[in-house]
Amino acid sequence: MILAVRGAIGVSENSQGAIHAAGRRVVRELLAANRIAEKKILHIVFTLTPDLDAGNPATGLRELGFGRTPLLCVQEAAVRGAAARIIRVLVTWRAPWPALRRRAPRPVYLDGAEGLRPDLGSGPAG
């Protein structure tokens, strides 16, 4: 069975270090919250708001050793009035069929991104 889960994180500033750190953090939290092993990941897609152009979260994730996982970064659509300095992420992975019956994928929204989807609830893995 193929599953996917979304997440997002606010980035404190438009710097390479802040973008790398935020990308790593949101992915770590998503993987922990959903008990996803890297070897089960099919791919990870990041989007960045247009005001984040100093770095690439995929590069930051590679620093954690995600050398075989396909990663892609694209720019989020520029929408007037949208939240600034946000990285969004979509993780797609392969899971055994019973996994979905035990619990649905859990999104993670951090550091100011919680307001993007208040209907879903979120936070760090507990």
mmCIF file with all atom_site columns, C-alpha atoms in Angstrom:
data_model
loop_
_atom_site.group_PDB
_atom_site.id
_atom_site.type_symbol
_atom_site.label_atom_id
_atom_site.label_alt_id
_atom_site.label_comp_id
_atom_site.label_asym_id
_atom_site.label_entity_id
_atom_site.label_seq_id
_atom_site.pdbx_PDB_ins_code
_atom_site.Cartn_x
_atom_site.Cartn_y
_atom_site.Cartn_z
_atom_site.occupancy
_atom_site.B_iso_or_equiv
_atom_site.pdbx_formal_charge
_atom_site.auth_seq_id
_atom_site.auth_comp_id
_atom_site.auth_asym_id
_atom_site.auth_atom_id
_atom_site.pdbx_PDB_model_num
ATOM 1   C CA . MET A 1 1   ? 0.000  0.000  0.000  1.00 0.00 ? 1   MET A CA 1
ATOM 2   C CA . ILE A 1 2   ? 1.232  3.495  -0.854 1.00 0.00 ? 2   ILE A CA 1
ATOM 3   C CA . LEU A 1 3   ? 0.633  6.223  1.742  1.00 0.00 ? 3   LEU A CA 1
ATOM 4   C CA . ALA A 1 4   ? 1.430  9.936  1.832  1.00 0.00 ? 4   ALA A CA 1
ATOM 5   C CA . VAL A 1 5   ? 1.478  12.549 4.538  1.00 0.00 ? 5   VAL A CA 1
ATOM 6   C CA . ARG A 1 6   ? 1.945  16.301 4.509  1.00 0.00 ? 6   ARG A CA 1
ATOM 7   C CA . GLY A 1 7   ? 3.656  18.663 6.848  1.00 0.00 ? 7   GLY A CA 1
ATOM 8   C CA . ALA A 1 8   ? 4.968  22.198 7.005  1.00 0.00 ? 8   ALA A CA 1
ATOM 9   C CA . ILE A 1 9   ? 7.272  24.346 9.080  1.00 0.00 ? 9   ILE A CA 1
ATOM 10  C CA . GLY A 1 10  ? 7.881  28.041 9.462  1.00 0.00 ? 10  GLY A CA 1
ATOM 11  C CA . VAL A 1 11  ? 11.457 29.150 8.831  1.00 0.00 ? 11  VAL A CA 1
ATOM 12  C CA . SER A 1 12  ? 12.937 31.818 11.104 1.00 0.00 ? 12  SER A CA 1
ATOM 13  C CA . GLU A 1 13  ? 14.939 33.561 8.377  1.00 0.00 ? 13  GLU A CA 1
ATOM 14  C CA . ASN A 1 14  ? 15.935 33.294 4.743  1.00 0.00 ? 14  ASN A CA 1
ATOM 15  C CA . SER A 1 15  ? 19.345 31.716 5.289  1.00 0.00 ? 15  SER A CA 1
ATOM 16  C CA . GLN A 1 16  ? 20.823 28.453 4.102  1.00 0.00 ? 16  GLN A CA 1
ATOM 17  C CA . GLY A 1 17  ? 21.318 27.223 7.671  1.00 0.00 ? 17  GLY A CA 1
ATOM 18  C CA . ALA A 1 18  ? 17.739 28.012 8.733  1.00 0.00 ? 18  ALA A CA 1
ATOM 19  C CA . ILE A 1 19  ? 16.267 26.378 5.611  1.00 0.00 ? 19  ILE A CA 1
ATOM 20  C CA . HIS A 1 20  ? 18.390 23.225 6.005  1.00 0.00 ? 20  HIS A CA 1
ATOM 21  C CA . ALA A 1 21  ? 17.567 22.951 9.722  1.00 0.00 ? 21  ALA A CA 1
ATOM 22  C CA . ALA A 1 22  ? 13.828 23.471 9.208  1.00 0.00 ? 22  ALA A CA 1
ATOM 23  C CA . GLY A 1 23  ? 13.686 20.928 6.373  1.00 0.00 ? 23  GLY A CA 1
ATOM 24  C CA . ARG A 1 24  ? 15.500 18.326 8.460  1.00 0.00 ? 24  ARG A CA 1
ATOM 25  C CA . ARG A 1 25  ? 13.294 18.986 11.491 1.00 0.00 ? 25  ARG A CA 1
ATOM 26  C CA . VAL A 1 26  ? 9.948  18.691 9.728  1.00 0.00 ? 26  VAL A CA 1
ATOM 27  C CA . VAL A 1 27  ? 11.004 15.469 7.987  1.00 0.00 ? 27  VAL A CA 1
ATOM 28  C CA . ARG A 1 28  ? 12.341 13.949 11.238 1.00 0.00 ? 28  ARG A CA 1
ATOM 29  C CA . GLU A 1 29  ? 9.058  14.820 12.993 1.00 0.00 ? 29  GLU A CA 1
ATOM 30  C CA . LEU A 1 30  ? 6.953  13.370 10.145 1.00 0.00 ? 30  LEU A CA 1
ATOM 31  C CA . LEU A 1 31  ? 8.940  10.144 10.093 1.00 0.00 ? 31  LEU A CA 1
ATOM 32  C CA . ALA A 1 32  ? 8.718  9.772  13.887 1.00 0.00 ? 32  ALA A CA 1
ATOM 33  C CA . ALA A 1 33  ? 5.003  10.609 14.067 1.00 0.00 ? 33  ALA A CA 1
ATOM 34  C CA . ASN A 1 34  ? 4.201  8.064  11.373 1.00 0.00 ? 34  ASN A CA 1
ATOM 35  C CA . ARG A 1 35  ? 6.835  5.440  12.202 1.00 0.00 ? 35  ARG A CA 1
ATOM 36  C CA . ILE A 1 36  ? 8.327  5.607  8.726  1.00 0.00 ? 36  ILE A CA 1
ATOM 37  C CA . ALA A 1 37  ? 11.711 4.013  8.028  1.00 0.00 ? 37  ALA A CA 1
ATOM 38  C CA . GLU A 1 38  ? 13.819 5.711  5.379  1.00 0.00 ? 38  GLU A CA 1
ATOM 39  C CA . LYS A 1 39  ? 14.060 2.481  3.366  1.00 0.00 ? 39  LYS A CA 1
ATOM 40  C CA . LYS A 1 40  ? 10.238 2.553  2.937  1.00 0.00 ? 40  LYS A CA 1
ATOM 41  C CA . ILE A 1 41  ? 10.155 6.100  1.508  1.00 0.00 ? 41  ILE A CA 1
ATOM 42  C CA . LEU A 1 42  ? 9.378  6.347  -2.202 1.00 0.00 ? 42  LEU A CA 1
ATOM 43  C CA . HIS A 1 43  ? 10.100 10.072 -2.443 1.00 0.00 ? 43  HIS A CA 1
ATOM 44  C CA . ILE A 1 44  ? 9.929  13.399 -0.611 1.00 0.00 ? 44  ILE A CA 1
ATOM 45  C CA . VAL A 1 45  ? 8.750  16.638 -2.228 1.00 0.00 ? 45  VAL A CA 1
ATOM 46  C CA . PHE A 1 46  ? 9.444  20.017 -0.647 1.00 0.00 ? 46  PHE A CA 1
ATOM 47  C CA . THR A 1 47  ? 7.909  23.339 -1.591 1.00 0.00 ? 47  THR A CA 1
ATOM 48  C CA . LEU A 1 48  ? 9.233  26.681 -0.427 1.00 0.00 ? 48  LEU A CA 1
ATOM 49  C CA . THR A 1 49  ? 7.464  30.018 -0.400 1.00 0.00 ? 49  THR A CA 1
ATOM 50  C CA . PRO A 1 50  ? 9.045  32.459 -2.888 1.00 0.00 ? 50  PRO A CA 1
ATOM 51  C CA . ASP A 1 51  ? 10.736 34.411 -0.077 1.00 0.00 ? 51  ASP A CA 1
ATOM 52  C CA . LEU A 1 52  ? 12.945 31.403 0.795  1.00 0.00 ? 52  LEU A CA 1
ATOM 53  C CA . ASP A 1 53  ? 15.708 31.404 -1.778 1.00 0.00 ? 53  ASP A CA 1
ATOM 54  C CA . ALA A 1 54  ? 18.922 31.104 0.257  1.00 0.00 ? 54  ALA A CA 1
ATOM 55  C CA . GLY A 1 55  ? 18.965 27.317 0.467  1.00 0.00 ? 55  GLY A CA 1
ATOM 56  C CA . ASN A 1 56  ? 17.392 24.029 -0.429 1.00 0.00 ? 56  ASN A CA 1
ATOM 57  C CA . PRO A 1 57  ? 15.851 21.739 2.239  1.00 0.00 ? 57  PRO A CA 1
ATOM 58  C CA . ALA A 1 58  ? 16.725 18.654 0.187  1.00 0.00 ? 58  ALA A CA 1
ATOM 59  C CA . THR A 1 59  ? 20.413 19.511 0.530  1.00 0.00 ? 59  THR A CA 1
ATOM 60  C CA . GLY A 1 60  ? 19.953 19.764 4.285  1.00 0.00 ? 60  GLY A CA 1
ATOM 61  C CA . LEU A 1 61  ? 18.228 16.382 4.349  1.00 0.00 ? 61  LEU A CA 1
ATOM 62  C CA . ARG A 1 62  ? 21.075 14.819 2.346  1.00 0.00 ? 62  ARG A CA 1
ATOM 63  C CA . GLU A 1 63  ? 23.353 15.912 5.201  1.00 0.00 ? 63  GLU A CA 1
ATOM 64  C CA . LEU A 1 64  ? 21.399 13.447 7.400  1.00 0.00 ? 64  LEU A CA 1
ATOM 65  C CA . GLY A 1 65  ? 22.254 10.646 5.007  1.00 0.00 ? 65  GLY A CA 1
ATOM 66  C CA . PHE A 1 66  ? 19.177 10.456 2.772  1.00 0.00 ? 66  PHE A CA 1
ATOM 67  C CA . GLY A 1 67  ? 21.397 9.530  -0.147 1.00 0.00 ? 67  GLY A CA 1
ATOM 68  C CA . ARG A 1 68  ? 19.092 7.059  -1.899 1.00 0.00 ? 68  ARG A CA 1
ATOM 69  C CA . THR A 1 69  ? 15.744 8.744  -1.308 1.00 0.00 ? 69  THR A CA 1
ATOM 70  C CA . PRO A 1 70  ? 14.500 10.741 -4.321 1.00 0.00 ? 70  PRO A CA 1
ATOM 71  C CA . LEU A 1 71  ? 14.075 14.365 -3.187 1.00 0.00 ? 71  LEU A CA 1
ATOM 72  C CA . LEU A 1 72  ? 12.546 17.269 -5.089 1.00 0.00 ? 72  LEU A CA 1
ATOM 73  C CA . CYS A 1 73  ? 12.207 20.965 -4.238 1.00 0.00 ? 73  CYS A CA 1
ATOM 74  C CA . VAL A 1 74  ? 9.874  23.357 -6.018 1.00 0.00 ? 74  VAL A CA 1
ATOM 75  C CA . GLN A 1 75  ? 8.674  26.867 -5.381 1.00 0.00 ? 75  GLN A CA 1
ATOM 76  C CA . GLU A 1 76  ? 5.224  27.232 -3.828 1.00 0.00 ? 76  GLU A CA 1
ATOM 77  C CA . ALA A 1 77  ? 2.715  29.252 -5.854 1.00 0.00 ? 77  ALA A CA 1
ATOM 78  C CA . ALA A 1 78  ? 2.979  32.951 -5.039 1.00 0.00 ? 78  ALA A CA 1
ATOM 79  C CA . VAL A 1 79  ? -0.420 33.746 -3.540 1.00 0.00 ? 79  VAL A CA 1
ATOM 80  C CA . ARG A 1 80  ? -1.161 37.232 -2.276 1.00 0.00 ? 80  ARG A CA 1
ATOM 81  C CA . GLY A 1 81  ? -1.621 37.212 1.502  1.00 0.00 ? 81  GLY A CA 1
ATOM 82  C CA . ALA A 1 82  ? -0.254 33.683 1.964  1.00 0.00 ? 82  ALA A CA 1
ATOM 83  C CA . ALA A 1 83  ? 1.955  32.832 4.931  1.00 0.00 ? 83  ALA A CA 1
ATOM 84  C CA . ALA A 1 84  ? 5.611  33.785 4.484  1.00 0.00 ? 84  ALA A CA 1
ATOM 85  C CA . ARG A 1 85  ? 8.765  31.693 5.010  1.00 0.00 ? 85  ARG A CA 1
ATOM 86  C CA . ILE A 1 86  ? 7.087  28.274 4.922  1.00 0.00 ? 86  ILE A CA 1
ATOM 87  C CA . ILE A 1 87  ? 8.503  24.926 3.827  1.00 0.00 ? 87  ILE A CA 1
ATOM 88  C CA . ARG A 1 88  ? 5.877  22.328 2.981  1.00 0.00 ? 88  ARG A CA 1
ATOM 89  C CA . VAL A 1 89  ? 6.712  18.664 2.591  1.00 0.00 ? 89  VAL A CA 1
ATOM 90  C CA . LEU A 1 90  ? 5.001  15.592 1.164  1.00 0.00 ? 90  LEU A CA 1
ATOM 91  C CA . VAL A 1 91  ? 6.395  12.183 2.134  1.00 0.00 ? 91  VAL A CA 1
ATOM 92  C CA . THR A 1 92  ? 5.229  9.159  0.145  1.00 0.00 ? 92  THR A CA 1
ATOM 93  C CA . TRP A 1 93  ? 6.074  5.681  1.401  1.00 0.00 ? 93  TRP A CA 1
ATOM 94  C CA . ARG A 1 94  ? 5.239  2.011  1.105  1.00 0.00 ? 94  ARG A CA 1
ATOM 95  C CA . ALA A 1 95  ? 3.491  0.449  4.099  1.00 0.00 ? 95  ALA A CA 1
ATOM 96  C CA . PRO A 1 96  ? 1.916  -2.933 4.762  1.00 0.00 ? 96  PRO A CA 1
ATOM 97  C CA . TRP A 1 97  ? -1.880 -3.011 4.399  1.00 0.00 ? 97  TRP A CA 1
ATOM 98  C CA . PRO A 1 98  ? -2.629 -3.374 8.143  1.00 0.00 ? 98  PRO A CA 1
ATOM 99  C CA . ALA A 1 99  ? -0.761 -0.127 8.901  1.00 0.00 ? 99  ALA A CA 1
ATOM 100 C CA . LEU A 1 100 ? -3.628 2.034  7.643  1.00 0.00 ? 100 LEU A CA 1
ATOM 101 C CA . ARG A 1 101 ? -6.188 0.111  9.661  1.00 0.00 ? 101 ARG A CA 1
ATOM 102 C CA . ARG A 1 102 ? -4.172 0.744  12.848 1.00 0.00 ? 102 ARG A CA 1
ATOM 103 C CA . ARG A 1 103 ? -3.878 4.510  12.329 1.00 0.00 ? 103 ARG A CA 1
ATOM 104 C CA . ALA A 1 104 ? -4.187 7.075  9.587  1.00 0.00 ? 104 ALA A CA 1
ATOM 105 C CA . PRO A 1 105 ? -1.137 9.100  8.511  1.00 0.00 ? 105 PRO A CA 1
ATOM 106 C CA . ARG A 1 106 ? -0.464 11.958 10.930 1.00 0.00 ? 106 ARG A CA 1
ATOM 107 C CA . PRO A 1 107 ? 0.458  15.366 9.498  1.00 0.00 ? 107 PRO A CA 1
ATOM 108 C CA . VAL A 1 108 ? 2.964  17.592 11.294 1.00 0.00 ? 108 VAL A CA 1
ATOM 109 C CA . TYR A 1 109 ? 2.811  21.394 11.217 1.00 0.00 ? 109 TYR A CA 1
ATOM 110 C CA . LEU A 1 110 ? 5.451  23.287 13.216 1.00 0.00 ? 110 LEU A CA 1
ATOM 111 C CA . ASP A 1 111 ? 6.810  26.724 14.081 1.00 0.00 ? 111 ASP A CA 1
ATOM 112 C CA . GLY A 1 112 ? 3.969  28.900 12.853 1.00 0.00 ? 112 GLY A CA 1
ATOM 113 C CA . ALA A 1 113 ? 2.756  26.580 10.108 1.00 0.00 ? 113 ALA A CA 1
ATOM 114 C CA . GLU A 1 114 ? 0.023  25.149 12.363 1.00 0.00 ? 114 GLU A CA 1
ATOM 115 C CA . GLY A 1 115 ? -2.413 27.756 11.059 1.00 0.00 ? 115 GLY A CA 1
ATOM 116 C CA . LEU A 1 116 ? -2.193 26.357 7.534  1.00 0.00 ? 116 LEU A CA 1
ATOM 117 C CA . ARG A 1 117 ? -4.384 23.380 8.485  1.00 0.00 ? 117 ARG A CA 1
ATOM 118 C CA . PRO A 1 118 ? -5.920 23.936 11.934 1.00 0.00 ? 118 PRO A CA 1
ATOM 119 C CA . ASP A 1 119 ? -8.516 21.285 11.106 1.00 0.00 ? 119 ASP A CA 1
ATOM 120 C CA . LEU A 1 120 ? -5.882 18.544 11.206 1.00 0.00 ? 120 LEU A CA 1
ATOM 121 C CA . GLY A 1 121 ? -4.196 19.152 14.543 1.00 0.00 ? 121 GLY A CA 1
ATOM 122 C CA . SER A 1 122 ? -0.449 18.740 14.720 1.00 0.00 ? 122 SER A CA 1
ATOM 123 C CA . GLY A 1 123 ? 2.731  19.141 16.635 1.00 0.00 ? 123 GLY A CA 1
ATOM 124 C CA . PRO A 1 124 ? 5.877  17.184 17.348 1.00 0.00 ? 124 PRO A CA 1
ATOM 125 C CA . ALA A 1 125 ? 5.764  13.428 17.727 1.00 0.00 ? 125 ALA A CA 1
ATOM 126 C CA . GLY A 1 126 ? 4.862  12.434 21.246 1.00 0.00 ? 126 GLY A CA 1
#
